[in-house]
XYZ file of C-alpha atoms in Angstrom:
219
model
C 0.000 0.000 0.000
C 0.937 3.471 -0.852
C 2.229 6.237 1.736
C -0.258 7.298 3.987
C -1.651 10.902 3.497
C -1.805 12.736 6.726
C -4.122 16.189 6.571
C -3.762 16.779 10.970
C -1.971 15.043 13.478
C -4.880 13.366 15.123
C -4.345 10.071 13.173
C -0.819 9.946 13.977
C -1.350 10.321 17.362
C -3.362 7.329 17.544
C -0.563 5.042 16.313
C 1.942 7.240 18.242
C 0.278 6.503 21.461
C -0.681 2.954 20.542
C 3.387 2.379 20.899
C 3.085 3.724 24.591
C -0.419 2.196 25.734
C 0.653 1.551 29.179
C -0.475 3.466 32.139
C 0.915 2.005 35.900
C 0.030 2.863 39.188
C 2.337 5.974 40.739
C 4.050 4.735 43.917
C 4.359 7.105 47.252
C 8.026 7.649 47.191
C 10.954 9.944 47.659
C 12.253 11.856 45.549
C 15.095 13.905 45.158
C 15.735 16.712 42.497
C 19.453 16.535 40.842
C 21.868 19.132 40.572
C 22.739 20.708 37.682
C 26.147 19.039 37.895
C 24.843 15.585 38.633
C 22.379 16.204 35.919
C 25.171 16.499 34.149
C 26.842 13.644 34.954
C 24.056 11.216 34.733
C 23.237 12.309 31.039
C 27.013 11.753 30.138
C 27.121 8.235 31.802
C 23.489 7.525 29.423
C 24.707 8.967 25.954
C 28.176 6.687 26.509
C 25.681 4.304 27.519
C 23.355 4.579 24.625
C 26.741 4.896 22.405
C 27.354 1.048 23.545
C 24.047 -0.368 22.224
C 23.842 -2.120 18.755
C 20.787 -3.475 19.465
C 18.175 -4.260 22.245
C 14.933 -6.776 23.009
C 12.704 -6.815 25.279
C 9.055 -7.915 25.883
C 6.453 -5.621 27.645
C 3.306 -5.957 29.350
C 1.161 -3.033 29.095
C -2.346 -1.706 30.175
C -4.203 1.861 30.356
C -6.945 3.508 32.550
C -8.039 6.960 31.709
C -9.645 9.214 34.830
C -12.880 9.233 32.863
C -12.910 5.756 32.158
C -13.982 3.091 35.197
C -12.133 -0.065 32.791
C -8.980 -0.854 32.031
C -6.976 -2.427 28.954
C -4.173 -4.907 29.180
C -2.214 -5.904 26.168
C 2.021 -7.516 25.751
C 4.135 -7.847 23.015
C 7.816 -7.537 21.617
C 10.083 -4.257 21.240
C 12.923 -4.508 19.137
C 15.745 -1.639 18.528
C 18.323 -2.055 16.348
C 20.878 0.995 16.274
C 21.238 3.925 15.213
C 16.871 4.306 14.118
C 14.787 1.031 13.820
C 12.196 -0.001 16.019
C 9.665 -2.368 16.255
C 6.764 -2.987 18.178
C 4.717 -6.345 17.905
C 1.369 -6.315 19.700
C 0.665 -10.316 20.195
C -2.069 -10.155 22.770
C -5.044 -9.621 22.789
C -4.522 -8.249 19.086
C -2.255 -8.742 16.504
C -0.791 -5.007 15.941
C 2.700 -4.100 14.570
C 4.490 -0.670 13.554
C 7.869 -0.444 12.426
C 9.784 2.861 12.406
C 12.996 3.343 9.912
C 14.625 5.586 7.660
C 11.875 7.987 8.692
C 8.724 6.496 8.123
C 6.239 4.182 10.269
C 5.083 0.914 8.654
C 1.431 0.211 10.629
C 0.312 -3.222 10.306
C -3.573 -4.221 11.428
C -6.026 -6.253 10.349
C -3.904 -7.166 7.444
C -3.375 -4.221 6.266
C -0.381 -2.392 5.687
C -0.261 1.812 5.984
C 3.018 3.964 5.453
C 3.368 7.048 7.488
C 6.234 9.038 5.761
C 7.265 11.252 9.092
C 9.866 13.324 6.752
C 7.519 15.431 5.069
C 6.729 17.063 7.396
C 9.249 19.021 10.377
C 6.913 17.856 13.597
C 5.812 14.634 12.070
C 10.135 13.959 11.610
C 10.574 15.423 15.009
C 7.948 13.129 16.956
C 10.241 10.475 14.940
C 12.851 11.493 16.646
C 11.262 11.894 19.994
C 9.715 8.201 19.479
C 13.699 6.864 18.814
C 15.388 9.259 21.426
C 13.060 8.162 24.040
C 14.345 4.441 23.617
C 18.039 4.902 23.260
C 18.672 7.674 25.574
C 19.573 10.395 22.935
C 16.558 12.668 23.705
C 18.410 13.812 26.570
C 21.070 15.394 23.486
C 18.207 17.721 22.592
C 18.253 20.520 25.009
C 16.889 22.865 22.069
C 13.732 21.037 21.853
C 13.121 20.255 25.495
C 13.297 21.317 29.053
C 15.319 18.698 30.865
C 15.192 17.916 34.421
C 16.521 14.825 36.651
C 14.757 13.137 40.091
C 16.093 10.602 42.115
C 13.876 8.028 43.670
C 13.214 4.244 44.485
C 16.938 3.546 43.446
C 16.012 4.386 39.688
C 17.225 8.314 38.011
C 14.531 9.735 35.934
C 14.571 12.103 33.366
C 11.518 14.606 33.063
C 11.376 16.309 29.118
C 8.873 18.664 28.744
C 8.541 19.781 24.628
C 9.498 23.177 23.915
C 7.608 23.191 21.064
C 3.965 24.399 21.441
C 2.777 21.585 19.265
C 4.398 19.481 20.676
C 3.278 20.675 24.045
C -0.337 20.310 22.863
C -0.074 16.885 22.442
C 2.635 15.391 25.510
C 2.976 17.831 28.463
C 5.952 16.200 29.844
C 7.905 12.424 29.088
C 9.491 10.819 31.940
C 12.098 8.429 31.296
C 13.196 6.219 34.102
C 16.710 4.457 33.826
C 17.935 1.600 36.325
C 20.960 0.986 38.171
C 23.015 0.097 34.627
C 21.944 3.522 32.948
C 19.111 1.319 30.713
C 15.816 2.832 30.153
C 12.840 0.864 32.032
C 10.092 2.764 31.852
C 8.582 5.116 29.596
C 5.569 7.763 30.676
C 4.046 10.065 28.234
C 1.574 12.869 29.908
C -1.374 14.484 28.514
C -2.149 18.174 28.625
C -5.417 16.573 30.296
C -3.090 14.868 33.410
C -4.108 11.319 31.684
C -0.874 9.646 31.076
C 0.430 6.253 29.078
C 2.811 4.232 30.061
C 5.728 1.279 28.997
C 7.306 -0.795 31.301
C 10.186 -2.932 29.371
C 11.001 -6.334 30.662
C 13.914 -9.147 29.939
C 15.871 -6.703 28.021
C 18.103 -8.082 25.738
C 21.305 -5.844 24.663
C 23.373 -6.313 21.521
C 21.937 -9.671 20.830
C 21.299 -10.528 17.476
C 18.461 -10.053 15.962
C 17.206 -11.188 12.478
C 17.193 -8.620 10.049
C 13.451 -9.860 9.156
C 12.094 -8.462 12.256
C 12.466 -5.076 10.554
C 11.028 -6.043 7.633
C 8.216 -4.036 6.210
């Protein structure tokens, strides 16, 4: 099938937030606010970090509650990343979903059918790209012209809160967190809603630099 003609961004929004449908439970916890300096630091030790990693796996288990909404939704998959800007998300249960982001375009499989999002004609479309990549491999926390970036301590984990500059952008996520373990790896990611309504990914059995066929990232 053809590239997919976008006239607004409420479509890809949809499959944008399909890749993060995920909303946990926030835990009553301490947290402490970084200095600028160990801010500092802890970016450093992710980008060398990130810099290290080839390729990564991991499955997830994901569900999402809205405030106005008494149900919930529970769905698990794959995730596959394969350095420097492919990734892969395979919904197995309860549906059978997959998109595929490379060389700057989404591939959206359901229901058999196959849509192409071409993010590169347009500037935000290529920069949610970019957001959707940088949030998985650590280097969102290289753009410091796009986003306000801040840095919490808390439950043994470091997380990184990136609020768009961009009033788009703004419009649509209000502010990412990004919580890395011990090892500098990214666990968790949490994108807000200007509403408060938030969705969330928790990653699980993360492979790194394993191999992975090059038919995973086929179209």
């Amino acid at each position: 099938m053809g590239p997919f003609a976008l006239t607004n961004y409420s479509e890809l929004m949809r499959i944008v937030k399909i890749l993060f449908l995920f909303i946990g439970l926030q835990a009553f916890c301490q947290q402490t606010n970084l200095t600028a300096v160990q801010g500092q630091s802890f970016q450093s030790r992710v980008i060398k970090k990130a810099s290290e990693i080839n390729s990564f796996s991991a499955s997830f288990v994901l569900s999402k509650q809205m405030e106005m909404m008494d149900e919930s939704f529970e769905s698990s998959g794959m995730v596959f990343y394969q350095n420097p800007d492919m990734l892969k998300w395979e919904y197995t249960e309860p549906y059978d979903y997959k998109v595929l982001y490379k060389d700057s375009k989404l591939y959206v499989s359901e229901n058999g059918q196959v849509r192409e999002v071409d993010l590169a004609s347009n500037k935000m479309f290529q920069k949610i790209g970019d957001m959707i990549i940088g949030s998985f491999n650590g280097n969102i926390l290289r753009a410091d012209d796009d986003f306000d970036i801040s840095y919490v301590s808390l439950n043994g984990i470091t997380r990184a809160k990136v609020a768009p500059r961009d009033s788009r952008l703004a419009g649509m996520f209000h502010e990412i967190w990004i919580d890395f373990n011990k090892n500098n790896l990214i666990q968790k990611v949490r994108l807000i809603d200007p509403t408060g309504d938030f969705t969330e990914i928790e990653l699980k059995n993360i492979q790194v630099n394993q191999n992975i066929p090059k038919s995973v990232f086929k179209n």
